[in-house]
Coordinates of C-alpha atoms and ligand atoms in Angstrom, one line a residue:
X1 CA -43.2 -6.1 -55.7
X2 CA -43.3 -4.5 -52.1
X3 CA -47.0 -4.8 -50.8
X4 CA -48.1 -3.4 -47.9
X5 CA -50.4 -4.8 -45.3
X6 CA -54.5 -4.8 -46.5
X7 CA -55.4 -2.3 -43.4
X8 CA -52.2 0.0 -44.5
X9 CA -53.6 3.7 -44.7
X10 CA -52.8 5.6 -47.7
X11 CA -53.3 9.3 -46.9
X12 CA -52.7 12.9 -48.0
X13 CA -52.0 16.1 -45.0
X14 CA -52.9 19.4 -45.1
X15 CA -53.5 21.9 -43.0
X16 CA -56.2 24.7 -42.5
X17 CA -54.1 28.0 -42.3
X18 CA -51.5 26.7 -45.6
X19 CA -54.7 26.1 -47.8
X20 CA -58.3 27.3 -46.9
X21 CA -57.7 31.0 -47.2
X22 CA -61.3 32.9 -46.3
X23 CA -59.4 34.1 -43.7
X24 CA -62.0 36.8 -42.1
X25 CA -65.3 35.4 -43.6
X26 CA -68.0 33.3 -41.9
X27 CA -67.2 34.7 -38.3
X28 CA -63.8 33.7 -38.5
X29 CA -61.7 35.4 -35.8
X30 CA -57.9 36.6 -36.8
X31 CA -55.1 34.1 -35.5
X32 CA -51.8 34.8 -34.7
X33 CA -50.4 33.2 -38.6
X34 CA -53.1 36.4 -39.9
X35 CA -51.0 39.2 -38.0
X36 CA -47.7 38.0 -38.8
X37 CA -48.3 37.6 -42.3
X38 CA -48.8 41.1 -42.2
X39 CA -45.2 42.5 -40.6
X40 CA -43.2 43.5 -43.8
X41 CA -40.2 41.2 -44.3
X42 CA -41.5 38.4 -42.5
X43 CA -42.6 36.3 -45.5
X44 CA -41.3 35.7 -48.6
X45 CA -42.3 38.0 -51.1
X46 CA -44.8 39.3 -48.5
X47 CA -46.9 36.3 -48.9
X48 CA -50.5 36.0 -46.9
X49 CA -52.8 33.6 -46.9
X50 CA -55.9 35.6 -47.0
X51 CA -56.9 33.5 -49.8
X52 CA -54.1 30.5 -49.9
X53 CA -55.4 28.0 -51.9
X54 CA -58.8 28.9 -51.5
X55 CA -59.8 25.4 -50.2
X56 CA -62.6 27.2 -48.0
X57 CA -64.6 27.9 -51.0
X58 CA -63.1 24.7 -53.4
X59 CA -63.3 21.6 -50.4
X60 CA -65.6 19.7 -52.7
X61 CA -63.7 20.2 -55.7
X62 CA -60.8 18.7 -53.7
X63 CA -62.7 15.9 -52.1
X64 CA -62.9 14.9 -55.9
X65 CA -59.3 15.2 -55.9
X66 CA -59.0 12.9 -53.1
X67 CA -61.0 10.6 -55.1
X68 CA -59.6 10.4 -57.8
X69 CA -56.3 9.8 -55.6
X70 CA -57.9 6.4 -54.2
X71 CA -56.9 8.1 -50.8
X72 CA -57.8 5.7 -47.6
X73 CA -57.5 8.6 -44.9
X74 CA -56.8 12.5 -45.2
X75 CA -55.6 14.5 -43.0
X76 CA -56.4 18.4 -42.5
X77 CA -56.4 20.7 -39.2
X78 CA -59.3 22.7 -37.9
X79 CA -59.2 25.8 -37.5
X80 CA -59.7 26.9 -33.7
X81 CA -60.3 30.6 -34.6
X82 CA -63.0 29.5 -37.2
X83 CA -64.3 27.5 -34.4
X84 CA -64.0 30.0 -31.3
X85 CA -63.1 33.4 -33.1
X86 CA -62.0 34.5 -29.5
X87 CA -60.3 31.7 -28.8
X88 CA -62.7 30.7 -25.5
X89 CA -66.7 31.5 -25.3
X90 CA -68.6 31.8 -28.4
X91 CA -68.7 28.8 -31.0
X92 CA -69.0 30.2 -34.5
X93 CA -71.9 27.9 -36.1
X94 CA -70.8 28.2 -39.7
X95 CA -66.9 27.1 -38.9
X96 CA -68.8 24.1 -37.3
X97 CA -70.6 23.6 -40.4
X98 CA -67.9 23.4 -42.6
X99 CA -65.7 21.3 -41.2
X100 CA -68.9 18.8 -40.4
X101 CA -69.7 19.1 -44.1
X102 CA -66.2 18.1 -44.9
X103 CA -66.3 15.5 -42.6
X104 CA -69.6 13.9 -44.0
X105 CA -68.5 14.1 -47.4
X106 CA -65.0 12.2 -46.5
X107 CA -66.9 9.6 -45.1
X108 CA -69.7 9.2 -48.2
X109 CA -66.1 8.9 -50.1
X110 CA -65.1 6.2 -47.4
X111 CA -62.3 8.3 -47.4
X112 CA -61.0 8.5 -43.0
X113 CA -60.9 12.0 -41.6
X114 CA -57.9 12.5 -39.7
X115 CA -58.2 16.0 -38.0
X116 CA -55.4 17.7 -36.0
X117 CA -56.8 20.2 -33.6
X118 CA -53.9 22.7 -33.6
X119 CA -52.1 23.2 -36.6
X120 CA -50.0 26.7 -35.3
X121 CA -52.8 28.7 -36.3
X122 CA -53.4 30.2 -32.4
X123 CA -56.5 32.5 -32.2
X124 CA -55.0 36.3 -32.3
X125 CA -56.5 36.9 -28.7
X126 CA -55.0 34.1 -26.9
X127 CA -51.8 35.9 -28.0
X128 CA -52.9 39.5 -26.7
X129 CA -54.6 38.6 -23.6
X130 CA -52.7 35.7 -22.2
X131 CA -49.6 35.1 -24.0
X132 CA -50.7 32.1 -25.8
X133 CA -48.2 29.0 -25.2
X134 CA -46.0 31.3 -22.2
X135 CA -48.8 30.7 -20.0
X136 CA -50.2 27.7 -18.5
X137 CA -53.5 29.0 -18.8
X138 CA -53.6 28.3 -22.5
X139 CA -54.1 24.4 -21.4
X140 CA -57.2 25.2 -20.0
X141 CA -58.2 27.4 -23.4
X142 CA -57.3 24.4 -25.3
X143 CA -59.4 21.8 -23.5
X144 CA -62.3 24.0 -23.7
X145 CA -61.9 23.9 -27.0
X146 CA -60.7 20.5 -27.9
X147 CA -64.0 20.1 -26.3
X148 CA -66.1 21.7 -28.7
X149 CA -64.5 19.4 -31.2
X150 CA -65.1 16.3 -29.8
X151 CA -68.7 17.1 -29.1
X152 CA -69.6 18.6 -32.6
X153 CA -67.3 16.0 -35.0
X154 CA -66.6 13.0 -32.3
X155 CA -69.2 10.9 -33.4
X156 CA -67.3 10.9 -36.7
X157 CA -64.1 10.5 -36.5
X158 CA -61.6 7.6 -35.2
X159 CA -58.3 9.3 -35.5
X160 CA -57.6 12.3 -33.2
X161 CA -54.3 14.5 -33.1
X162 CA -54.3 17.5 -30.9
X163 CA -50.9 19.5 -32.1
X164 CA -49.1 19.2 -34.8
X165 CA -45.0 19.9 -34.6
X166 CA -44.8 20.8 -31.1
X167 CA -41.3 21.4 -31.7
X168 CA -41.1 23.5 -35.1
X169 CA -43.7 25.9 -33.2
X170 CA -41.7 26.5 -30.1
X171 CA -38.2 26.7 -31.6
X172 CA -39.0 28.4 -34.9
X173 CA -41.9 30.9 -33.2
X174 CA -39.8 31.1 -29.8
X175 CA -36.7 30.7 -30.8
X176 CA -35.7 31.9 -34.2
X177 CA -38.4 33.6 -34.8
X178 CA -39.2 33.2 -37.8
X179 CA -42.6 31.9 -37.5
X180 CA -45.5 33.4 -34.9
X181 CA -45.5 35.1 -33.0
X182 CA -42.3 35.9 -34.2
X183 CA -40.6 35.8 -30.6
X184 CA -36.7 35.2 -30.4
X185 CA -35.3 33.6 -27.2
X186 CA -33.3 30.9 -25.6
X187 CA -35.4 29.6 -23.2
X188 CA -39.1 30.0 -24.4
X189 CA -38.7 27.3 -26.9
X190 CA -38.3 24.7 -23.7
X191 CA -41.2 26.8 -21.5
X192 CA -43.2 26.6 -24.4
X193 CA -42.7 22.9 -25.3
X194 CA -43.9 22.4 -21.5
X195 CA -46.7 23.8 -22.1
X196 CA -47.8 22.5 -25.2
X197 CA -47.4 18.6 -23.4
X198 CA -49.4 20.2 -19.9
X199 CA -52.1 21.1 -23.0
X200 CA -52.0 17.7 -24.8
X201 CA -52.2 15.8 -22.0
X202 CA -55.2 17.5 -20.9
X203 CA -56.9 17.4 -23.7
X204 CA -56.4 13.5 -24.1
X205 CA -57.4 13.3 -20.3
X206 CA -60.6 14.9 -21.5
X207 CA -61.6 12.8 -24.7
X208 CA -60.8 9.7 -22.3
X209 CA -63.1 10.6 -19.1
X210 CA -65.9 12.1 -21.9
X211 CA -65.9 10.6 -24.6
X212 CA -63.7 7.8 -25.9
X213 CA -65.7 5.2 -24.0
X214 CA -68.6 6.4 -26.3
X215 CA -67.1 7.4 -29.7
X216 CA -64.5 4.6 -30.2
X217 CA -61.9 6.8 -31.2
X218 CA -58.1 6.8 -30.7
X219 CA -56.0 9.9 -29.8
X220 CA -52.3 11.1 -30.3
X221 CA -50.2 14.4 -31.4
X222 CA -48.2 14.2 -34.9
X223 CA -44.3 14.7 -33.8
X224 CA -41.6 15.7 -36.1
X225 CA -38.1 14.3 -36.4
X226 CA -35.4 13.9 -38.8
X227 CA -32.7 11.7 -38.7
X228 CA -29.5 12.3 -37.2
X229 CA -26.5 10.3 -39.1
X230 CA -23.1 9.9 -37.1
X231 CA -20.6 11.7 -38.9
X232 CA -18.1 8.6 -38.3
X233 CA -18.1 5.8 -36.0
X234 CA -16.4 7.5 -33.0
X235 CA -18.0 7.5 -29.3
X236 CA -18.5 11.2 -29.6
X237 CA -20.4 11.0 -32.8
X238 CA -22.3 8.3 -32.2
X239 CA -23.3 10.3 -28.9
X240 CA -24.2 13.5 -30.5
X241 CA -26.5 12.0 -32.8
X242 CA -28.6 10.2 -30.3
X243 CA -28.3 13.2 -28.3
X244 CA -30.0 15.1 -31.0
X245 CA -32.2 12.7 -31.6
X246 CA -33.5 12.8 -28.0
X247 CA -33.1 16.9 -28.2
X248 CA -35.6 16.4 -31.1
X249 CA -37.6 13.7 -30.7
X250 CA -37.3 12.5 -27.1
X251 CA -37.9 16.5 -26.0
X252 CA -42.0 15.2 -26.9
X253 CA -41.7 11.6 -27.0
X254 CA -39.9 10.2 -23.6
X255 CA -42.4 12.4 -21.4
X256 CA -45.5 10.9 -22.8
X257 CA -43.8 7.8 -23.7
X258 CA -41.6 7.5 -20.9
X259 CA -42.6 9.5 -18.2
X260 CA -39.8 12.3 -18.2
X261 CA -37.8 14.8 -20.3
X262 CA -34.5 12.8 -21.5
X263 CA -31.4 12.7 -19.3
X264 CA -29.6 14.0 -21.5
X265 CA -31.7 17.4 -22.1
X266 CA -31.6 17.7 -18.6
X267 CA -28.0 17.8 -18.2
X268 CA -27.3 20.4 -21.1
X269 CA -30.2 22.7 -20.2
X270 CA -30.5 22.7 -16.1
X271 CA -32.9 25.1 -15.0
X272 CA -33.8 26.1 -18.3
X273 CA -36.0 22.9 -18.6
X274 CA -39.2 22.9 -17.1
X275 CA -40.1 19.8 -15.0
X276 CA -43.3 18.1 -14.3
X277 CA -44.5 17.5 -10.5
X278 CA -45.8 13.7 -10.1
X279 CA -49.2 14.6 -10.9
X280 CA -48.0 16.2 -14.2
X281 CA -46.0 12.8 -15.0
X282 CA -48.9 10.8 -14.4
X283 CA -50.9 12.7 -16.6
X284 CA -48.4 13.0 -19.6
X285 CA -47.0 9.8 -19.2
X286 CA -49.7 7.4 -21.7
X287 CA -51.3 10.1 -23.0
X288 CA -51.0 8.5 -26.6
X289 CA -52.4 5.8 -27.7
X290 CA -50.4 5.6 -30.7
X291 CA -47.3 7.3 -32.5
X292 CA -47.6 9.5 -35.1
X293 CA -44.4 11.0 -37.2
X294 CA -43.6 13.6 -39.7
X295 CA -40.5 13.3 -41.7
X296 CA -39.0 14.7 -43.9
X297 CA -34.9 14.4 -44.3
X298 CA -31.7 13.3 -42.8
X299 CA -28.4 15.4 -41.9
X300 CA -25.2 14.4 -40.0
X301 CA -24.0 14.8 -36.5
X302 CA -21.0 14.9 -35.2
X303 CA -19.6 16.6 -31.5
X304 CA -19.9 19.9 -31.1
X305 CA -17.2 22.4 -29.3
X306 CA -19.1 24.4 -26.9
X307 CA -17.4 27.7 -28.5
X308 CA -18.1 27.6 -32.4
X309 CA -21.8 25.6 -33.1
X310 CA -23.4 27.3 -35.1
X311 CA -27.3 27.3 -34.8
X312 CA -29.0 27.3 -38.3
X313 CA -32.9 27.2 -38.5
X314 CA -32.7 26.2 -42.3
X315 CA -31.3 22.6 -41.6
X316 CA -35.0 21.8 -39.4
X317 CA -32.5 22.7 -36.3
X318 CA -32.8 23.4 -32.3
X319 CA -30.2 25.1 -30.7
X320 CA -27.3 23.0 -31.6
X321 CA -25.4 24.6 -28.8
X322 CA -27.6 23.5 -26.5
X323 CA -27.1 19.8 -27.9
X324 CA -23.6 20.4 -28.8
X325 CA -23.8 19.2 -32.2
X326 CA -22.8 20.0 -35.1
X327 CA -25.0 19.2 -38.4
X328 CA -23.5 19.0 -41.9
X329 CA -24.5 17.2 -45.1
X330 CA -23.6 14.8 -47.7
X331 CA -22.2 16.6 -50.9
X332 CA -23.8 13.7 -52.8
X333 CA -27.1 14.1 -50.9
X334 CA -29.6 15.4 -53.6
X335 CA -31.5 18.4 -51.6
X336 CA -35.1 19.8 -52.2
X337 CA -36.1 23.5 -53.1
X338 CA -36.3 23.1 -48.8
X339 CA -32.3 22.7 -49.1
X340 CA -33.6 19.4 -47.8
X341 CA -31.7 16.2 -47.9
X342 CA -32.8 13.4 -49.8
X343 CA -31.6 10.5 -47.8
X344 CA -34.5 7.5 -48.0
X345 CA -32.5 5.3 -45.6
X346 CA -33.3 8.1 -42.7
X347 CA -37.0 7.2 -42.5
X348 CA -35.9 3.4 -41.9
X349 CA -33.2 3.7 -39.2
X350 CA -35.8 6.3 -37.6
X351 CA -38.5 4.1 -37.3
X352 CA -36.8 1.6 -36.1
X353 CA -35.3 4.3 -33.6
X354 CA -38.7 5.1 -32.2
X355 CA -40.0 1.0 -32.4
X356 CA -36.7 -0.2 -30.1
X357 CA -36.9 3.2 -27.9
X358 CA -40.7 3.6 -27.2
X359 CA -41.7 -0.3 -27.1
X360 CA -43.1 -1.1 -30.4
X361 CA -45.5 1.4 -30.8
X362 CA -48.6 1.7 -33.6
X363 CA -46.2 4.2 -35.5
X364 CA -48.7 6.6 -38.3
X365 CA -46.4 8.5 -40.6
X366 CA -48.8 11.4 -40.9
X367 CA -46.0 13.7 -43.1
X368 CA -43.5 12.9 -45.4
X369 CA -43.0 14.4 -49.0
X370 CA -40.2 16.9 -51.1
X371 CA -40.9 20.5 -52.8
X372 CA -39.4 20.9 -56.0
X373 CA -39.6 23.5 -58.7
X374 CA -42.9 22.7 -60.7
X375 CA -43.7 24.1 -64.0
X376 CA -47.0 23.4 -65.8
X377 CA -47.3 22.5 -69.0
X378 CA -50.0 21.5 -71.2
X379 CA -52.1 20.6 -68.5
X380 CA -49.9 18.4 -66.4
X381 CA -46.7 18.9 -64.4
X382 CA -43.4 16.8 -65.0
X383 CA -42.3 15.9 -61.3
X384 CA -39.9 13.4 -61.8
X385 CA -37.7 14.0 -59.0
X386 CA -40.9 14.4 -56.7
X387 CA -41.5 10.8 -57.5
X388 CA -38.3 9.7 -57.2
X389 CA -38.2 11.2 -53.6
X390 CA -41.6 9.6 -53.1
X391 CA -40.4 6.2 -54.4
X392 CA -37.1 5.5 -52.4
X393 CA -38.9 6.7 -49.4
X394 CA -42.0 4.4 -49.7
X395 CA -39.2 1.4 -50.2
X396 CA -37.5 2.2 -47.2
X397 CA -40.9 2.1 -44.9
X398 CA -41.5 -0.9 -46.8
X399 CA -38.3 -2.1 -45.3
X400 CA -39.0 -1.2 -41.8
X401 CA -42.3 -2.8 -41.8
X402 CA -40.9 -6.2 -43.0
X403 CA -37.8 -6.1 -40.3
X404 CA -40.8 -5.7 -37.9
X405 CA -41.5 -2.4 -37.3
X406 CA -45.6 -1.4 -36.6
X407 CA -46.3 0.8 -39.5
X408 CA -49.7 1.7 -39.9
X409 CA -50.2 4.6 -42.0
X410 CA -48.0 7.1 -45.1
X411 CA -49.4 10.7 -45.1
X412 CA -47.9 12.0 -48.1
X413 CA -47.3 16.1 -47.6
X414 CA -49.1 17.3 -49.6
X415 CA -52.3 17.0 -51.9
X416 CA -52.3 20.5 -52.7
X417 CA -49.3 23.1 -53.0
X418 CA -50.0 25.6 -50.4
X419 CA -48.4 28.3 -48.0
X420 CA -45.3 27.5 -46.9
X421 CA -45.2 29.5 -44.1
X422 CA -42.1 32.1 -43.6
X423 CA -41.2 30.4 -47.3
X424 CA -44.7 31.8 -48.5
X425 CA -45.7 30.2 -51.9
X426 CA -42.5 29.8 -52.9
X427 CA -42.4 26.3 -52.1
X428 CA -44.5 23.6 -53.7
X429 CA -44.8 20.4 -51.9
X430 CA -48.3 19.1 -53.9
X431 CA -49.2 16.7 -55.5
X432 CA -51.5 19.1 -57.6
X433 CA -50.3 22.4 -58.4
X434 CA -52.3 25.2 -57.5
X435 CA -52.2 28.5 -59.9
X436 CA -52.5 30.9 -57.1
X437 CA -54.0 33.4 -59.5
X438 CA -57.3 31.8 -60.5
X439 CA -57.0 28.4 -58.0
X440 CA -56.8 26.4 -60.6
X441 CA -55.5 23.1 -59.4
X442 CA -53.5 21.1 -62.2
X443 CA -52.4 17.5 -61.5
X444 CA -48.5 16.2 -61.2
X445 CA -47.4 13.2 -62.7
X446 CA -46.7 12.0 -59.3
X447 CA -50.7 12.3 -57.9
X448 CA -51.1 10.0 -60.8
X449 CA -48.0 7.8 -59.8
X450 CA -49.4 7.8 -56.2
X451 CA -52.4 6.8 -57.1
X452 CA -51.5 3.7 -58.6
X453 CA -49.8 2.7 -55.5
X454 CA -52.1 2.8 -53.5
X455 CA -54.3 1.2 -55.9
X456 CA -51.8 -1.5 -56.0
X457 CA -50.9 -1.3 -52.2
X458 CA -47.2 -1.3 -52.6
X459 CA -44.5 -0.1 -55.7
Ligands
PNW501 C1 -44.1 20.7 -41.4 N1 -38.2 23.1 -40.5 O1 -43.4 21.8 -41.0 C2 -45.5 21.1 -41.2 O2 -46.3 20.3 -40.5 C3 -46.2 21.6 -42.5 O3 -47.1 22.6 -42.1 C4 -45.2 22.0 -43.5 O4 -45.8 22.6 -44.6 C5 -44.3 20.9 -43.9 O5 -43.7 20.3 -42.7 C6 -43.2 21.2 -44.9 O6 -42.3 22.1 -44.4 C7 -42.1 22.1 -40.9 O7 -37.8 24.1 -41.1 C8 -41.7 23.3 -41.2 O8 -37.5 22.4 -39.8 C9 -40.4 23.7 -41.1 C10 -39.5 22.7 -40.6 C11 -39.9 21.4 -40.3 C12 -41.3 21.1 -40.5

């Protein structure tokens, strides 16, 4: 058997946009995820989540869930337009309420809240009036509210992340648009990535001076990265995949962990990277006091020719012709509903990417799971492959820890299915599946699989 350390945190993500629905009650102002939803063609099926999985109304019917789970920690985002409806000025009291509430119960559970202040759900107005993440004003909006958070829940909670996905925000709303706000270009993504570490860094410069000294807690952002095979064992492969590794990873990590953007992103972009003044450095350089990850699959790289990459948002890309890489998979690989590649060893040779390149960090997974096509029948749902996914995965962290890497924490994405974004509900990443009709949440052979592990500690 594979045990895991007594302190390991077993956990379950969410986040507030993909399942709490209620989107306009309570005093809940519109947010940029709201308006998009609503531009025909932009969602699968024409999707919203006006009602999602109703978690607003259900959170202590799923706090039961988590329960039953045995779940150490569970992460969910806030909502800053339930919180500031206008994005700056008035705090709505009952979005306070309700995530205190949820808060309070996690802890009666002795189950650790994990919140993430900004989970892509920008408030509508920030958008309109100051072009949300294009201007580096929105730092100042975010601290302001960040602010609100850590005076209302900080007494509570331990674990602090202030964005999730930096990178699937810029490049997917900035780039490809295929997410909000929708905007396609080549050189927001990189202005908008600035600003999003300007914002983080403030923020965690904030909780520090405040209110750390006082509440005991710990603070960090929840970066995303899959791996990046070599193709073969040539120079120029080997290259390209650590140059899309630090295109991906090192875009976020080697500024706050390092001090700088990578050399190598430098290079290929010029003047279409930003770059900090020494003040800046000095203020995004630390601002983490641990390193948190989402993964979720592994693709090759090989050397690109600067005439024919081909940039594909579908294989969790950037611009490839900005790395000069070219991606491709593994016939063999078994792939997700996501067109995802199952390849466990990637979460191994990843984390031990980020232990050697970022000095041993703390590392939290705080995502990692598969969608499949779930059926439900009487009363449960057969996931095998879900399991399998969940199983070969969980080994290979097991793996990393015991060659010495710092693993702390597995966030399994998700405990409920939920909204998918552009995919809408047509993906299902739960480990309970949620009839969107009547919100009816039905449990998958792998929630009770889970929860034997981590009743176990290991598998
Ligand atoms: C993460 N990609 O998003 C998010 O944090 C979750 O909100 C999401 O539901 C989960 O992973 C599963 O997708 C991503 O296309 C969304 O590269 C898209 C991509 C990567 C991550």
């Amino acid at each position: 058997m594979r045990i895991f350390p007594d302190d390991f945190l077993w956990g379950c993500s969410t986040s507030a946009y993909q399942i709490e629905g209620a989107w306009n009650e309570d005093g809940k102002g519109p947010s940029i995820w709201d308006a998009f939803v609503q531009i025909p063609g932009k969602i699968h099926n024409d999707d919203t989540a006006e009602i999602a999985a109703n978690h607003y109304h259900l959170m202590r019917e799923d706090v039961e869930l988590m329960v039953e789970l045995g779940l150490k920690a569970y992460r969910f985002s806030i909502s800053w337009p339930r919180i500031l409806p206008c994005g700056r000025g008035k705090v709505n009291q009952k979005g306070i309420e309700f995530y205190s509430n949820l808060i309070d119960l996690l802890l009666e559970k002795n189950i650790i809240p994990w919140p993430t202040l900004f989970h892509w759900d920008l408030p509508l107005s920030l958008q309109f009036e100051k072009d949300g993440l294009l201007n580096p004003e929105i730092a100042d909006s975010f601290k302001q509210y960040a602010d609100v958070c850590f005076r209302h829940f900080g007494d509570r909670v331990k674990y602090w992340l202030t964005l999730n996905e930096p990178y699937v925000y810029a490049m997917f709303g900035h780039g490809f648009g295929i997410m909000a706000p929708g905007r396609k270009s080549r050189n927001e993504p990189y202005l908008v990535g600035h600003h999003f570490l300007l914002s983080h860094a403030k923020i965690v410069e904030h909780y520090r001076e405040k209110y750390q000294h006082k509440q005991n807690g710990k603070i960090s952002l929840a970066l995303n990265c899959d791996w990046r095979e070599p193709l073969t064992d040539s120079p120029e492969d080997v290259a390209a995949a650590q140059r899309a590794l630090e295109f991906y990873l090192g875009w976020f990590a080697d500024p706050i962990f390092l001090g700088d953007y990578p050399e190598s992103m430098k290079r290929n972009l010029g003047e279409r990277l930003p770059s900090f003044n020494e003040d800046e450095k000095r203020i995004v350089k630390g601002s983490a006091d641990f390193f948190a990850l989402n993964h979720y699959t592994t693709y090759y790289a090989a050397q690109g020719k600067a005439d024919n990459v081909v940039d594909n948002p579908y294989t969790n890309s950037g611009f490839y012709s900005d790395q000069l890489v070219d991606l491709s998979s593994d016939p063999k690989w078994k792939k997700t509903t996501m067109a995802w590649n199952v390849v466990p060893f990637g979460i191994r040779k990843l984390l031990h990417w980020i232990d050697e390149r970022y000095n041993k960090p703390d590392i939290y997974v705080t995502e990692n799971g598969s969608s499949f096509e779930d059926k439900p029948k009487d009363g449960i749902v057969k996931d095998p492959r879900r399991i399998a996914y969940l199983k070969e995965y969980i080994t290979e962290c097991h793996n990393a820890l015991s060659e010495g890497v710092k693993l702390r924490s597995y966030f399994l994405w998700s405990l409920l299915d939920n909204f998918e974004w552009a995919f809408g509900f047509s993906k299902r990443f739960g480990l309970h599946y949620v009839d969107y009709k009547t919100g009816k949440r039905i449990q998958k052979e792998s929630a009770l699989w889970y929860r034997k592990v981590i009743e176990v500690n290991g598998l």
